[in-house]
Amino acid sequence: MLTMFIDLATAPTHQKPLKAEFSEHEIDLAGEARLTGPAVFSGEIFRDDTRTYLGGMITAEVEADCTRCLEPVKRTFEIPFRDVFVDASLETDQRETEIAESDLDESLVIGGRVDMAEVVREQILLAMPEQMLCSEDCRGLCPICGGNRNLIDCNCEDDEVDPRWAALKNLN
Ligand SMILES: [Zn+2]
Ligand SMILES: [Zn+2]
């Protein structure tokens, strides 16, 4: 079963395997990063009355620019995923109260249809670290000449001081 959309009304009432696969053209990571191959969701689905349970693993290889030196960095993500979907139109005030009381982690779905590409995209963006580094000791770009300090020794730093700090230097 290869699924791009889940229709909550017709989701299986017995646990079934579910797989969804998206190419790099279908998952837009908003310029922060790009997929280097298909992103795959692999898991299981079942519906109990109005609740649809989806659980599994999202696997994706992502390429982004190193935060310091801007060279491309690849990272493979394996993201465990678990959610409960409820059709928003079936949600009554009373049920909303029940959910608040039981503190269930449920997602309301507008239109009764879950877009798996959106689920996968969101999870990858959430999994992305704030900084993607080519290596922990990446030396970054020289702020003066723009050279990649992992590749060249430009020697700018030793004799030039950012003019905004020059005044402080004179205090010493
Ligand atoms: Zn780097
Ligand atoms: Zn330099």
PDB file of C-alpha atoms and ligand atoms in Angstrom:
ATOM      1  CA  MET A   1       0.000   0.000   0.000  1.00  0.00           C
ATOM      2  CA  LEU A   2       1.691   3.181  -1.235  1.00  0.00           C
ATOM      3  CA  THR A   3      -0.145   6.273  -0.082  1.00  0.00           C
ATOM      4  CA  MET A   4       0.227   9.970  -0.727  1.00  0.00           C
ATOM      5  CA  PHE A   5      -2.995  10.969   1.022  1.00  0.00           C
ATOM      6  CA  ILE A   6      -4.843   9.274   3.859  1.00  0.00           C
ATOM      7  CA  ASP A   7      -8.638   9.547   3.723  1.00  0.00           C
ATOM      8  CA  LEU A   8      -9.615   9.259   7.362  1.00  0.00           C
ATOM      9  CA  ALA A   9     -13.150   8.066   6.571  1.00  0.00           C
ATOM     10  CA  THR A  10     -11.865   4.998   4.712  1.00  0.00           C
ATOM     11  CA  ALA A  11      -8.712   4.249   6.697  1.00  0.00           C
ATOM     12  CA  PRO A  12      -8.434   0.523   7.513  1.00  0.00           C
ATOM     13  CA  THR A  13      -9.967  -0.627  10.788  1.00  0.00           C
ATOM     14  CA  HIS A  14      -7.333  -3.354  11.098  1.00  0.00           C
ATOM     15  CA  GLN A  15      -3.667  -2.527  11.423  1.00  0.00           C
ATOM     16  CA  LYS A  16      -2.124  -2.314   7.965  1.00  0.00           C
ATOM     17  CA  PRO A  17       1.334  -1.468   6.695  1.00  0.00           C
ATOM     18  CA  LEU A  18       1.595   1.926   5.027  1.00  0.00           C
ATOM     19  CA  LYS A  19       4.369   3.291   2.881  1.00  0.00           C
ATOM     20  CA  ALA A  20       4.773   6.691   1.284  1.00  0.00           C
ATOM     21  CA  GLU A  21       7.688   7.852  -0.826  1.00  0.00           C
ATOM     22  CA  PHE A  22       8.442  11.357  -2.059  1.00  0.00           C
ATOM     23  CA  SER A  23      11.014  12.658  -4.475  1.00  0.00           C
ATOM     24  CA  GLU A  24      13.103  15.750  -3.804  1.00  0.00           C
ATOM     25  CA  HIS A  25      10.685  17.666  -6.079  1.00  0.00           C
ATOM     26  CA  GLU A  26       7.705  16.819  -3.889  1.00  0.00           C
ATOM     27  CA  ILE A  27       9.252  17.867  -0.581  1.00  0.00           C
ATOM     28  CA  ASP A  28      10.187  21.540  -0.453  1.00  0.00           C
ATOM     29  CA  LEU A  29      12.387  22.242   2.557  1.00  0.00           C
ATOM     30  CA  ALA A  30      12.030  25.996   2.084  1.00  0.00           C
ATOM     31  CA  GLY A  31      15.550  26.690   0.880  1.00  0.00           C
ATOM     32  CA  GLU A  32      17.121  25.581   4.153  1.00  0.00           C
ATOM     33  CA  ALA A  33      18.052  22.209   2.758  1.00  0.00           C
ATOM     34  CA  ARG A  34      17.238  19.755  -0.013  1.00  0.00           C
ATOM     35  CA  LEU A  35      16.657  16.033  -0.254  1.00  0.00           C
ATOM     36  CA  THR A  36      19.361  14.077  -2.059  1.00  0.00           C
ATOM     37  CA  GLY A  37      17.026  11.149  -2.697  1.00  0.00           C
ATOM     38  CA  PRO A  38      13.488  10.032  -1.924  1.00  0.00           C
ATOM     39  CA  ALA A  39      12.092  10.573   1.568  1.00  0.00           C
ATOM     40  CA  VAL A  40      10.300   7.460   2.783  1.00  0.00           C
ATOM     41  CA  PHE A  41       7.644   6.929   5.389  1.00  0.00           C
ATOM     42  CA  SER A  42       7.259   3.319   6.425  1.00  0.00           C
ATOM     43  CA  GLY A  43       4.875   2.279   9.152  1.00  0.00           C
ATOM     44  CA  GLU A  44       1.421   1.158  10.077  1.00  0.00           C
ATOM     45  CA  ILE A  45      -2.064   2.618  10.132  1.00  0.00           C
ATOM     46  CA  PHE A  46      -5.370   1.730  11.682  1.00  0.00           C
ATOM     47  CA  ARG A  47      -8.607   3.468  12.520  1.00  0.00           C
ATOM     48  CA  ASP A  48     -10.661   3.082  15.638  1.00  0.00           C
ATOM     49  CA  ASP A  49     -13.967   4.834  14.988  1.00  0.00           C
ATOM     50  CA  THR A  50     -13.065   8.512  14.434  1.00  0.00           C
ATOM     51  CA  ARG A  51      -9.420   8.220  15.433  1.00  0.00           C
ATOM     52  CA  THR A  52      -6.789   7.173  12.928  1.00  0.00           C
ATOM     53  CA  TYR A  53      -3.471   6.016  14.365  1.00  0.00           C
ATOM     54  CA  LEU A  54      -0.344   6.356  12.269  1.00  0.00           C
ATOM     55  CA  GLY A  55       3.078   5.268  13.414  1.00  0.00           C
ATOM     56  CA  GLY A  56       6.366   4.518  11.715  1.00  0.00           C
ATOM     57  CA  MET A  57       9.704   5.868  10.612  1.00  0.00           C
ATOM     58  CA  ILE A  58      10.623   8.637   8.189  1.00  0.00           C
ATOM     59  CA  THR A  59      13.967   8.201   6.456  1.00  0.00           C
ATOM     60  CA  ALA A  60      15.543  10.988   4.437  1.00  0.00           C
ATOM     61  CA  GLU A  61      18.979  12.060   3.307  1.00  0.00           C
ATOM     62  CA  VAL A  62      19.276  15.809   3.367  1.00  0.00           C
ATOM     63  CA  GLU A  63      21.913  18.165   2.054  1.00  0.00           C
ATOM     64  CA  ALA A  64      22.368  21.640   3.499  1.00  0.00           C
ATOM     65  CA  ASP A  65      25.072  24.289   3.531  1.00  0.00           C
ATOM     66  CA  CYS A  66      27.477  24.123   6.447  1.00  0.00           C
ATOM     67  CA  THR A  67      26.465  26.911   8.811  1.00  0.00           C
ATOM     68  CA  ARG A  68      30.056  28.156   9.018  1.00  0.00           C
ATOM     69  CA  CYS A  69      31.742  27.526   5.664  1.00  0.00           C
ATOM     70  CA  LEU A  70      28.709  27.054   3.348  1.00  0.00           C
ATOM     71  CA  GLU A  71      30.097  23.836   1.856  1.00  0.00           C
ATOM     72  CA  PRO A  72      27.388  21.198   1.299  1.00  0.00           C
ATOM     73  CA  VAL A  73      26.856  18.760   4.180  1.00  0.00           C
ATOM     74  CA  LYS A  74      24.859  15.539   3.954  1.00  0.00           C
ATOM     75  CA  ARG A  75      22.945  14.076   6.857  1.00  0.00           C
ATOM     76  CA  THR A  76      20.701  11.030   7.043  1.00  0.00           C
ATOM     77  CA  PHE A  77      17.666  11.362   9.271  1.00  0.00           C
ATOM     78  CA  GLU A  78      15.683   8.528  10.785  1.00  0.00           C
ATOM     79  CA  ILE A  79      12.711  10.126  12.446  1.00  0.00           C
ATOM     80  CA  PRO A  80      10.258   8.075  14.505  1.00  0.00           C
ATOM     81  CA  PHE A  81       6.708   9.308  13.925  1.00  0.00           C
ATOM     82  CA  ARG A  82       3.487   8.702  15.805  1.00  0.00           C
ATOM     83  CA  ASP A  83       0.264  10.676  15.594  1.00  0.00           C
ATOM     84  CA  VAL A  84      -3.490  10.356  15.994  1.00  0.00           C
ATOM     85  CA  PHE A  85      -5.616  12.067  13.367  1.00  0.00           C
ATOM     86  CA  VAL A  86      -9.198  13.182  13.806  1.00  0.00           C
ATOM     87  CA  ASP A  87     -11.407  14.721  11.116  1.00  0.00           C
ATOM     88  CA  ALA A  88     -11.944  18.315  12.249  1.00  0.00           C
ATOM     89  CA  SER A  89     -15.582  18.295  11.090  1.00  0.00           C
ATOM     90  CA  LEU A  90     -16.363  15.351  13.408  1.00  0.00           C
ATOM     91  CA  GLU A  91     -14.965  17.157  16.383  1.00  0.00           C
ATOM     92  CA  THR A  92     -17.745  18.370  18.684  1.00  0.00           C
ATOM     93  CA  ASP A  93     -17.392  20.745  21.585  1.00  0.00           C
ATOM     94  CA  GLN A  94     -17.964  17.879  23.947  1.00  0.00           C
ATOM     95  CA  ARG A  95     -15.228  15.764  22.415  1.00  0.00           C
ATOM     96  CA  GLU A  96     -12.836  18.686  22.495  1.00  0.00           C
ATOM     97  CA  THR A  97     -13.396  18.884  26.223  1.00  0.00           C
ATOM     98  CA  GLU A  98     -12.767  15.163  26.556  1.00  0.00           C
ATOM     99  CA  ILE A  99      -9.517  15.469  24.648  1.00  0.00           C
ATOM    100  CA  ALA A 100      -8.370  18.364  26.798  1.00  0.00           C
ATOM    101  CA  GLU A 101      -9.129  16.312  29.893  1.00  0.00           C
ATOM    102  CA  SER A 102      -7.412  13.143  28.785  1.00  0.00           C
ATOM    103  CA  ASP A 103      -4.525  15.190  27.354  1.00  0.00           C
ATOM    104  CA  LEU A 104      -4.373  13.100  24.200  1.00  0.00           C
ATOM    105  CA  ASP A 105      -2.010  14.160  21.495  1.00  0.00           C
ATOM    106  CA  GLU A 106      -4.343  14.370  18.524  1.00  0.00           C
ATOM    107  CA  SER A 107      -4.112  16.305  15.287  1.00  0.00           C
ATOM    108  CA  LEU A 108      -7.253  17.778  13.785  1.00  0.00           C
ATOM    109  CA  VAL A 109      -7.404  17.289  10.029  1.00  0.00           C
ATOM    110  CA  ILE A 110      -9.277  19.822   7.897  1.00  0.00           C
ATOM    111  CA  GLY A 111     -11.142  18.151   5.038  1.00  0.00           C
ATOM    112  CA  GLY A 112     -10.635  14.669   6.474  1.00  0.00           C
ATOM    113  CA  ARG A 113      -7.528  14.028   4.395  1.00  0.00           C
ATOM    114  CA  VAL A 114      -3.932  13.804   5.596  1.00  0.00           C
ATOM    115  CA  ASP A 115      -1.310  14.965   3.113  1.00  0.00           C
ATOM    116  CA  MET A 116       1.616  12.614   3.744  1.00  0.00           C
ATOM    117  CA  ALA A 117       4.048  14.902   1.890  1.00  0.00           C
ATOM    118  CA  GLU A 118       3.223  17.645   4.400  1.00  0.00           C
ATOM    119  CA  VAL A 119       3.681  15.246   7.340  1.00  0.00           C
ATOM    120  CA  VAL A 120       7.089  14.149   6.031  1.00  0.00           C
ATOM    121  CA  ARG A 121       8.168  17.711   5.211  1.00  0.00           C
ATOM    122  CA  GLU A 122       7.249  18.990   8.690  1.00  0.00           C
ATOM    123  CA  GLN A 123       9.049  16.157  10.440  1.00  0.00           C
ATOM    124  CA  ILE A 124      12.256  16.676   8.465  1.00  0.00           C
ATOM    125  CA  LEU A 125      12.222  20.421   9.203  1.00  0.00           C
ATOM    126  CA  LEU A 126      11.681  19.693  12.905  1.00  0.00           C
ATOM    127  CA  ALA A 127      14.557  17.199  12.899  1.00  0.00           C
ATOM    128  CA  MET A 128      16.992  19.618  11.262  1.00  0.00           C
ATOM    129  CA  PRO A 129      19.526  20.861  13.784  1.00  0.00           C
ATOM    130  CA  GLU A 130      19.902  24.607  14.176  1.00  0.00           C
ATOM    131  CA  GLN A 131      23.422  24.281  12.864  1.00  0.00           C
ATOM    132  CA  MET A 132      24.572  21.864  10.176  1.00  0.00           C
ATOM    133  CA  LEU A 133      28.349  21.644  10.324  1.00  0.00           C
ATOM    134  CA  CYS A 134      30.672  19.863   7.881  1.00  0.00           C
ATOM    135  CA  SER A 135      32.725  18.965  10.941  1.00  0.00           C
ATOM    136  CA  GLU A 136      32.684  19.985  14.583  1.00  0.00           C
ATOM    137  CA  ASP A 137      35.898  21.962  14.150  1.00  0.00           C
ATOM    138  CA  CYS A 138      34.952  23.635  10.861  1.00  0.00           C
ATOM    139  CA  ARG A 139      36.908  26.903  10.758  1.00  0.00           C
ATOM    140  CA  GLY A 140      34.317  28.708   8.631  1.00  0.00           C
ATOM    141  CA  LEU A 141      34.824  31.595   6.246  1.00  0.00           C
ATOM    142  CA  CYS A 142      37.244  34.426   6.863  1.00  0.00           C
ATOM    143  CA  PRO A 143      35.128  37.513   7.636  1.00  0.00           C
ATOM    144  CA  ILE A 144      37.689  39.712   5.898  1.00  0.00           C
ATOM    145  CA  CYS A 145      38.544  37.978   2.599  1.00  0.00           C
ATOM    146  CA  GLY A 146      35.710  35.418   2.503  1.00  0.00           C
ATOM    147  CA  GLY A 147      38.142  32.530   2.007  1.00  0.00           C
ATOM    148  CA  ASN A 148      37.261  29.066   3.315  1.00  0.00           C
ATOM    149  CA  ARG A 149      39.611  28.680   6.267  1.00  0.00           C
ATOM    150  CA  ASN A 150      39.379  24.884   6.104  1.00  0.00           C
ATOM    151  CA  LEU A 151      41.126  25.083   2.720  1.00  0.00           C
ATOM    152  CA  ILE A 152      43.401  28.104   2.917  1.00  0.00           C
ATOM    153  CA  ASP A 153      45.412  30.016   5.465  1.00  0.00           C
ATOM    154  CA  CYS A 154      44.664  33.578   4.437  1.00  0.00           C
ATOM    155  CA  ASN A 155      46.378  35.161   7.479  1.00  0.00           C
ATOM    156  CA  CYS A 156      43.942  38.091   7.439  1.00  0.00           C
ATOM    157  CA  GLU A 157      43.040  37.840  11.078  1.00  0.00           C
ATOM    158  CA  ASP A 158      46.485  38.383  12.550  1.00  0.00           C
ATOM    159  CA  ASP A 159      47.032  41.911  11.354  1.00  0.00           C
ATOM    160  CA  GLU A 160      43.579  43.316  10.678  1.00  0.00           C
ATOM    161  CA  VAL A 161      40.959  44.187  13.229  1.00  0.00           C
ATOM    162  CA  ASP A 162      37.313  44.856  12.460  1.00  0.00           C
ATOM    163  CA  PRO A 163      37.068  48.664  12.651  1.00  0.00           C
ATOM    164  CA  ARG A 164      34.082  48.352  14.992  1.00  0.00           C
ATOM    165  CA  TRP A 165      36.386  46.698  17.563  1.00  0.00           C
ATOM    166  CA  ALA A 166      39.398  48.918  16.970  1.00  0.00           C
ATOM    167  CA  ALA A 167      38.319  51.355  19.697  1.00  0.00           C
ATOM    168  CA  LEU A 168      38.158  48.541  22.242  1.00  0.00           C
ATOM    169  CA  LYS A 169      41.581  47.334  21.259  1.00  0.00           C
ATOM    170  CA  ASN A 170      43.017  50.751  22.158  1.00  0.00           C
ATOM    171  CA  LEU A 171      41.662  50.421  25.657  1.00  0.00           C
ATOM    172  CA  ASN A 172      44.087  47.629  26.449  1.00  0.00           C
TER     173      ASN A 172
HETATM  174 ZN    ZN B   1      32.030  23.852   7.342  1.00  0.00          ZN
HETATM  175 ZN    ZN B   2      41.077  36.066   5.030  1.00  0.00          ZN
END
